Coordinates of C-alpha atoms in Angstrom, one line a residue:
M1 CA 150.4 116.0 129.6
S2 CA 149.4 115.5 126.0
H3 CA 149.1 111.7 126.7
D4 CA 146.8 112.4 129.7
L5 CA 144.6 114.7 127.5
I6 CA 144.3 112.0 124.8
S7 CA 143.4 109.4 127.4
S8 CA 140.9 111.6 129.1
K9 CA 139.2 112.4 125.7
T10 CA 139.2 108.7 124.8
A11 CA 137.5 107.8 128.1
T12 CA 135.0 110.5 127.6
D13 CA 134.2 109.3 124.0
V14 CA 133.8 105.7 125.3
K15 CA 131.5 106.9 128.1
Q16 CA 129.4 108.9 125.6
S17 CA 129.2 105.9 123.2
S18 CA 128.2 103.7 126.1
L19 CA 125.5 106.1 127.2
I20 CA 124.1 106.4 123.6
W21 CA 124.0 102.6 123.3
S22 CA 122.3 102.3 126.7
Y23 CA 119.6 104.6 125.4
I24 CA 119.2 102.5 122.2
E25 CA 118.9 99.3 124.3
T26 CA 116.3 101.0 126.5
L27 CA 114.2 101.9 123.4
K28 CA 114.6 98.3 122.2
D29 CA 113.0 97.0 125.4
P30 CA 110.0 94.9 124.5
Y31 CA 108.3 96.0 127.7
F32 CA 107.6 99.4 126.2
V33 CA 105.7 97.7 123.4
S34 CA 103.9 95.5 126.0
K35 CA 102.9 98.5 128.0
F36 CA 101.6 100.2 124.8
Q37 CA 99.5 97.1 124.1
N38 CA 98.2 97.0 127.6
F39 CA 97.1 100.6 127.5
F40 CA 95.0 100.0 124.4
G41 CA 93.3 96.9 125.6
I42 CA 95.6 93.9 124.9
H43 CA 96.2 91.9 128.0
V44 CA 98.2 88.7 128.4
I45 CA 96.3 85.9 130.3
R46 CA 98.4 84.3 133.0
K47 CA 98.4 80.5 133.1
D48 CA 96.3 80.4 136.3
E49 CA 93.7 82.6 134.6
R50 CA 93.2 80.6 131.4
R51 CA 89.9 79.3 130.4
P52 CA 89.5 75.9 128.8
K53 CA 88.0 77.3 125.6
Q54 CA 90.5 78.6 123.1
L55 CA 89.5 81.0 120.3
T56 CA 91.5 82.4 117.4
I57 CA 92.2 85.9 116.5
D58 CA 89.3 85.8 114.0
S59 CA 86.9 85.7 117.0
V60 CA 87.7 89.3 117.9
N61 CA 84.2 90.3 116.7
Q62 CA 82.7 88.4 119.7
S63 CA 82.2 90.4 122.8
N64 CA 85.2 90.2 125.1
G65 CA 86.4 87.2 123.0
Y66 CA 89.2 85.2 124.6
Q67 CA 92.1 85.2 122.2
R68 CA 94.9 82.7 121.7
Y69 CA 98.2 83.4 120.0
G70 CA 101.0 80.9 119.3
S71 CA 103.9 81.2 116.9
H72 CA 104.0 77.5 116.2
S73 CA 102.9 78.0 112.6
N74 CA 105.8 80.3 111.9
N75 CA 108.3 77.9 113.2
L76 CA 106.7 75.1 111.3
K77 CA 107.0 77.2 108.1
K78 CA 110.6 77.8 108.7
R79 CA 111.3 74.2 109.6
N80 CA 109.6 73.0 106.5
M81 CA 111.6 75.5 104.4
K82 CA 114.8 74.2 106.0
Q83 CA 113.8 70.7 105.1
E84 CA 113.1 71.7 101.5
L85 CA 116.5 73.4 101.2
N86 CA 118.5 70.6 102.8
G87 CA 120.3 68.6 100.1
S88 CA 119.6 71.1 97.4
D89 CA 122.0 71.9 94.6
S90 CA 124.4 74.9 94.5
E91 CA 121.7 77.2 93.2
S92 CA 121.2 80.4 95.2
Y93 CA 118.0 80.7 97.2
S94 CA 116.4 83.9 98.4
T95 CA 115.9 82.4 101.8
S96 CA 119.7 81.9 102.1
A97 CA 119.5 79.8 105.2
T98 CA 117.3 78.9 108.2
D99 CA 120.0 77.7 110.5
N100 CA 118.8 79.8 113.4
T101 CA 115.5 78.1 113.4
S102 CA 114.9 76.1 116.6
D103 CA 113.0 72.8 116.7
E104 CA 111.7 73.7 120.2
E105 CA 108.1 74.5 120.5
P106 CA 107.6 78.3 121.2
E107 CA 105.9 79.5 124.3
Q108 CA 102.2 80.0 123.8
I109 CA 100.7 83.3 124.7
D110 CA 97.0 83.7 125.6
Y111 CA 95.5 87.1 125.6
T112 CA 92.4 89.2 125.5
I113 CA 91.5 92.1 123.2
D114 CA 89.3 94.3 125.4
N115 CA 88.7 97.2 123.1
K116 CA 87.7 96.3 119.5
F117 CA 87.8 100.0 118.4
W118 CA 91.5 100.2 118.9
Y119 CA 92.0 96.8 117.3
Y120 CA 90.2 97.7 114.1
L121 CA 91.7 101.2 114.0
F122 CA 95.3 100.0 114.3
S123 CA 94.7 97.1 111.9
F124 CA 93.6 99.7 109.4
G125 CA 96.7 101.7 110.1
A126 CA 98.8 98.7 109.5
S127 CA 97.0 98.1 106.2
L128 CA 98.4 101.4 105.0
G129 CA 101.7 99.8 104.5
Y130 CA 100.7 96.6 102.6
E131 CA 100.3 95.5 99.0
M132 CA 96.5 95.8 99.0
F133 CA 96.7 99.5 100.0
Y134 CA 99.4 100.3 97.3
A135 CA 97.3 98.4 94.7
S136 CA 94.4 100.8 95.2
F137 CA 96.2 104.0 96.4
F138 CA 98.4 104.6 93.4
P139 CA 95.7 103.7 90.8
I140 CA 93.3 106.1 92.4
W141 CA 95.8 108.9 92.0
F142 CA 96.6 108.0 88.4
W143 CA 93.0 107.3 87.3
N144 CA 91.0 109.8 89.4
I145 CA 93.1 112.5 90.8
D146 CA 96.5 113.6 89.5
S147 CA 99.1 111.4 87.6
A148 CA 101.8 114.0 88.0
V149 CA 101.6 113.7 91.8
G150 CA 101.3 110.0 91.4
R151 CA 104.6 109.6 89.5
R152 CA 106.5 111.6 92.1
L153 CA 105.0 109.6 95.0
V154 CA 106.0 106.3 93.2
L155 CA 109.6 107.6 92.9
V156 CA 109.8 108.3 96.6
W157 CA 108.0 105.1 97.6
V158 CA 110.4 102.9 95.6
I159 CA 113.6 104.6 96.9
I160 CA 112.4 104.7 100.5
M161 CA 111.2 101.1 100.6
Y162 CA 114.3 99.7 99.0
F163 CA 116.6 101.3 101.5
G164 CA 114.4 100.3 104.4
Q165 CA 113.9 96.7 103.3
A166 CA 117.6 96.2 102.5
L167 CA 118.7 97.7 105.8
K168 CA 116.6 95.1 107.7
D169 CA 118.7 92.3 106.3
V170 CA 121.9 94.2 106.9
I171 CA 121.3 95.3 110.5
K172 CA 119.5 92.0 111.4
W173 CA 117.8 93.2 114.6
P174 CA 115.0 90.9 115.7
R175 CA 111.5 92.1 116.3
P176 CA 110.3 92.6 119.9
E177 CA 110.5 89.4 122.0
S178 CA 107.3 87.5 122.6
P179 CA 106.6 87.2 125.5
P180 CA 106.1 89.8 126.9
V181 CA 104.9 91.2 123.5
V182 CA 101.7 89.8 121.9
V183 CA 102.4 89.4 118.1
L184 CA 99.2 90.0 116.2
E185 CA 100.8 89.6 112.7
P186 CA 102.7 86.3 113.0
E187 CA 103.1 86.0 109.3
Y188 CA 105.5 88.9 109.3
A189 CA 107.3 88.0 112.5
V190 CA 110.1 86.1 110.6
E191 CA 111.3 89.4 109.1
Y192 CA 113.9 91.5 110.9
G193 CA 112.5 94.7 112.5
M194 CA 115.1 97.5 112.1
P195 CA 114.1 99.9 110.6
S196 CA 110.4 99.9 110.5
T197 CA 109.4 100.3 106.8
H198 CA 105.9 100.9 107.9
A199 CA 107.1 104.0 109.8
M200 CA 109.1 105.0 106.7
V201 CA 106.3 104.7 104.2
G202 CA 103.8 106.0 106.8
S203 CA 105.8 109.2 107.1
A204 CA 107.1 109.6 103.5
L205 CA 103.8 109.2 101.6
P206 CA 101.6 111.6 103.5
F207 CA 104.3 114.3 103.9
C208 CA 105.3 114.0 100.3
L209 CA 101.7 114.2 99.3
V210 CA 101.6 117.6 101.0
I211 CA 104.9 118.7 99.5
F212 CA 103.9 117.7 96.0
T213 CA 100.4 119.3 96.1
I214 CA 100.7 122.4 98.2
N215 CA 101.9 124.5 95.2
R216 CA 99.8 122.6 92.8
Y217 CA 96.4 123.0 94.4
E218 CA 94.7 125.7 96.5
Y219 CA 94.1 124.5 100.0
P220 CA 95.3 125.5 103.5
L221 CA 98.7 124.2 104.4
W222 CA 97.6 123.4 108.0
I223 CA 95.1 120.9 106.8
G224 CA 97.7 119.0 104.9
I225 CA 100.1 119.0 107.8
V226 CA 97.5 117.7 110.3
F227 CA 96.4 115.0 107.8
A228 CA 100.1 113.9 107.3
I229 CA 100.7 113.8 111.1
L230 CA 97.6 111.8 111.8
W231 CA 98.4 109.3 109.0
C232 CA 102.0 108.9 110.4
L233 CA 100.9 108.5 114.0
L234 CA 98.3 105.9 113.0
V235 CA 100.8 103.8 111.1
C236 CA 103.5 104.1 113.7
G237 CA 101.1 103.3 116.5
S238 CA 99.8 100.3 114.7
R239 CA 103.3 98.7 114.7
L240 CA 103.5 99.0 118.5
Y241 CA 99.9 97.8 119.0
L242 CA 100.4 94.8 116.8
G243 CA 103.7 93.9 118.5
M244 CA 105.7 94.1 115.3
H245 CA 108.3 96.8 116.2
S246 CA 110.1 98.3 119.1
V247 CA 110.2 102.1 119.7
I248 CA 113.8 102.3 118.3
D249 CA 112.7 100.6 115.1
I250 CA 110.1 103.2 114.5
L251 CA 112.3 106.2 115.5
A252 CA 115.0 104.9 113.2
G253 CA 112.6 104.5 110.3
L254 CA 111.3 108.1 110.8
L255 CA 114.9 109.5 111.0
L256 CA 116.1 107.6 108.0
T257 CA 113.0 108.8 106.0
A258 CA 113.7 112.4 107.0
L259 CA 117.4 112.1 105.8
L260 CA 116.4 110.4 102.5
M261 CA 113.7 113.0 101.8
I262 CA 116.2 115.8 102.3
I263 CA 118.1 114.2 99.4
I264 CA 115.3 113.0 97.2
I265 CA 112.7 115.8 97.3
P266 CA 114.9 118.4 95.5
L267 CA 115.7 115.9 92.8
V268 CA 112.2 114.5 92.2
D269 CA 111.1 117.0 89.5
A270 CA 114.3 116.6 87.6
I271 CA 114.1 112.8 87.7
D272 CA 110.5 112.8 86.6
H273 CA 111.2 115.3 83.7
F274 CA 114.2 113.2 82.6
H275 CA 112.2 110.0 82.8
L276 CA 109.3 111.3 80.7
T277 CA 111.3 113.3 78.1
S278 CA 114.4 111.2 77.5
L279 CA 114.0 108.6 74.7
Y280 CA 116.5 106.4 76.5
S281 CA 115.3 106.6 80.1
P282 CA 113.9 103.0 80.2
L283 CA 117.4 101.8 79.2
I284 CA 118.5 103.2 82.6
T285 CA 115.5 102.6 84.7
I286 CA 114.8 98.9 84.0
P287 CA 118.4 97.6 84.2
L288 CA 118.8 99.6 87.4
I289 CA 115.7 98.0 88.9
V290 CA 116.9 94.6 87.9
F291 CA 120.4 95.3 89.3
L292 CA 119.2 96.6 92.7
S293 CA 116.8 93.6 93.0
T294 CA 119.7 91.2 92.3
V295 CA 122.2 92.8 94.7
Y296 CA 119.7 92.9 97.5
P297 CA 121.4 91.7 100.8
K298 CA 121.0 88.1 101.6
S299 CA 119.3 87.1 104.8
D300 CA 120.4 84.4 107.2
R301 CA 116.9 83.1 107.5
W302 CA 113.7 82.8 105.5
S303 CA 111.6 86.0 105.2
P304 CA 109.4 87.6 102.6
A305 CA 111.5 90.8 102.6
R306 CA 113.4 90.2 99.4
G307 CA 110.3 89.1 97.5
D308 CA 108.4 92.2 98.8
T309 CA 111.2 94.4 97.6
C310 CA 111.1 92.8 94.1
I311 CA 107.4 93.5 94.0
I312 CA 107.9 97.2 94.9
M313 CA 110.7 97.6 92.4
G314 CA 108.8 95.9 89.6
S315 CA 105.6 97.9 90.3
G316 CA 107.5 101.2 90.3
A317 CA 109.4 100.3 87.1
G318 CA 106.1 99.4 85.3
I319 CA 104.3 102.6 86.5
L320 CA 107.2 104.8 85.3
L321 CA 107.5 102.9 82.0
G322 CA 103.8 103.4 81.3
S323 CA 104.1 107.1 82.0
W324 CA 107.1 107.3 79.6
L325 CA 105.0 105.6 76.9
N326 CA 102.2 108.1 77.4
Y327 CA 104.6 111.0 76.9
Q328 CA 106.6 109.6 74.0
L329 CA 103.4 108.7 72.1
G330 CA 102.0 112.2 72.6
I331 CA 99.3 111.2 75.0
Y332 CA 100.7 113.4 77.8
K333 CA 100.7 117.0 76.5
G334 CA 101.0 119.3 79.5
P335 CA 98.5 121.6 81.2
S336 CA 96.8 124.5 79.4
L337 CA 97.0 126.6 82.5
P338 CA 99.8 126.8 85.1
P339 CA 99.2 125.7 88.7
P340 CA 97.9 126.2 91.4
F341 CA 94.5 124.7 90.5
P342 CA 91.3 125.1 92.5
I343 CA 90.0 122.0 94.2
L344 CA 86.6 121.3 92.7
W345 CA 84.3 119.0 94.7
P346 CA 83.0 116.2 92.4
G347 CA 79.4 115.8 91.4
Y348 CA 77.5 112.5 91.1
E349 CA 78.6 112.0 87.5
V350 CA 82.3 112.4 88.3
I351 CA 82.0 110.1 91.3
G352 CA 80.2 107.5 89.2
L353 CA 82.9 107.6 86.5
S354 CA 85.6 107.4 89.1
L355 CA 84.1 104.3 90.7
L356 CA 83.6 102.8 87.2
R357 CA 87.3 103.4 86.3
L358 CA 88.4 102.0 89.6
S359 CA 86.4 98.9 89.2
I360 CA 87.4 98.2 85.6
G361 CA 91.1 99.2 86.3
I362 CA 91.4 96.9 89.3
L363 CA 90.0 94.0 87.3
C364 CA 92.7 94.7 84.7
I365 CA 95.4 94.7 87.4
I366 CA 94.1 91.4 88.8
A367 CA 94.1 89.9 85.3
A368 CA 97.6 91.1 84.7
R369 CA 98.9 89.7 88.0
A370 CA 97.2 86.3 87.5
F371 CA 98.3 85.9 83.9
G372 CA 101.8 87.3 84.5
K373 CA 102.4 85.3 87.6
V374 CA 101.6 81.9 86.0
L375 CA 103.1 82.7 82.6
V376 CA 106.4 84.2 83.7
F377 CA 107.0 81.6 86.4
S378 CA 106.2 78.7 84.0
L379 CA 108.4 80.2 81.2
L380 CA 111.4 80.8 83.5
C381 CA 111.1 77.2 84.8
Y382 CA 110.9 75.9 81.3
I383 CA 114.0 77.9 80.3
R384 CA 115.9 76.6 83.3
N385 CA 114.6 73.1 82.8
L386 CA 113.0 73.1 86.3
D387 CA 109.8 71.6 87.6
P388 CA 107.2 74.4 88.2
R389 CA 105.5 72.2 90.8
D390 CA 108.5 72.0 93.0
P391 CA 108.1 74.5 95.8
K392 CA 111.9 75.0 96.0
N393 CA 111.9 76.6 92.6
K394 CA 109.7 79.5 93.8
I395 CA 112.5 80.7 96.1
R396 CA 115.4 80.3 93.7
V397 CA 117.0 83.7 93.1
S398 CA 117.2 83.1 89.4
I399 CA 113.4 82.4 89.4
E400 CA 111.9 84.6 92.1
I401 CA 113.6 87.8 91.2
P402 CA 112.7 87.9 87.5
S403 CA 109.3 86.4 88.1
K404 CA 108.2 89.0 90.6
V405 CA 109.9 91.9 88.9
I406 CA 108.3 91.1 85.5
T407 CA 104.9 90.3 86.9
Y408 CA 104.6 93.4 88.9
M409 CA 106.1 95.5 86.1
A410 CA 103.3 94.3 84.0
M411 CA 100.8 95.4 86.7
G412 CA 102.5 98.8 86.9
L413 CA 102.3 99.2 83.1
T414 CA 98.6 98.3 83.4
I415 CA 98.0 101.1 85.8
T416 CA 99.5 103.9 83.8
Y417 CA 99.1 102.7 80.2
L418 CA 96.9 99.7 79.5
S419 CA 94.0 100.6 81.8
P420 CA 93.8 104.2 80.4
V421 CA 93.6 102.6 76.9
V422 CA 90.5 100.7 78.1
F423 CA 89.1 103.9 79.6
R424 CA 89.5 105.7 76.3
F425 CA 87.9 102.9 74.4
L426 CA 84.9 103.0 76.8
N427 CA 84.9 106.8 76.7
I428 CA 85.2 107.1 80.5
E429 CA 88.8 108.5 80.8
R430 CA 89.5 111.4 83.0
V431 CA 90.1 114.3 80.6
T432 CA 92.7 116.1 82.6
M433 CA 94.8 112.9 83.1
F434 CA 96.8 113.6 80.0
T435 CA 97.7 117.2 80.8
E436 CA 99.5 116.3 84.1
I437 CA 103.2 116.8 83.5

């Protein structure tokens, strides 16, 4: 009797597991992504409908432009990388391997983009998860809005993105198959897709923005919630529209973000306070960043995921280090009045100074990136007795990790410490910046 019950329970568990997995496989179906693309105006051209003239994606600005997409350039990039790594020494490379790269020519997909509004809208949504957005979003918060909120957003951003990027190379689920999906960002197609880090950061940033500001500023909560939902929907929708993620990738990213935020949000204030006030906090933060960058999971094929993670970790470390310096040097002094603060709409003078700070600060960041990138890479190659002109050296773990971490740490330090020094020298600093603890 007992044996029959155990057998029955085991059969039920197996059936439930099989049912759950069938749901997951259904949500991985690339035809869901293809239908989403079709609904918003991306249509694959059948071979018998093709026109002789072939235009590139850049011709989307032409009326009903006939588009052509082929992933040949991506395979060529991976094949070239494979050739560069063949016969190399025992040094570790961040690409790890490209053995799964096929020498067969990929199937070409021709398509039309019938609605340019959706193309530009979803392209903008996708940009909310890339380096150019981060390079302007975080400086704007530190230089022109509220550095206390900025620090907390950076903490969440670094943690969320590290987990998401690392899990991609652990789970190793490919992006949606093409065909039937039209891939509009082929440069990122070599990365794995599960979970969607766009969905993670596209939900974490806006909702954390509401969480960190609702008790700090006076504004209706419903406005913040609507803003966060629209931001999240736009980013998640862009991943389907551009053919970069399946539905399950996005849902997993949202679920993982929710779980991480439950853990992180209650600790953010304590972490921020410790980081600012402890004399020894950089001795914990910087080695931890270097360690996490070093133990990042290796991929079985070339992708920019590890390099992007080093960029995020380095930028976060630099931003936090600059904030620590501001506090330890007595520049951060705390607010004269407790929150919540009223939201004051800026006048022409405030807007002009904000744009001036943004322009000068961005130039400082660009200079730090250009100078640091060349100097650090060249110095590391000199120390290791390597040729900086050899493209293989750019992907060595011992070169890529410290090069990107140090370079972007310098950029982060520029955002929170060096640029404000320039602002004070020019007498254009934001007065309340140094009261935001």
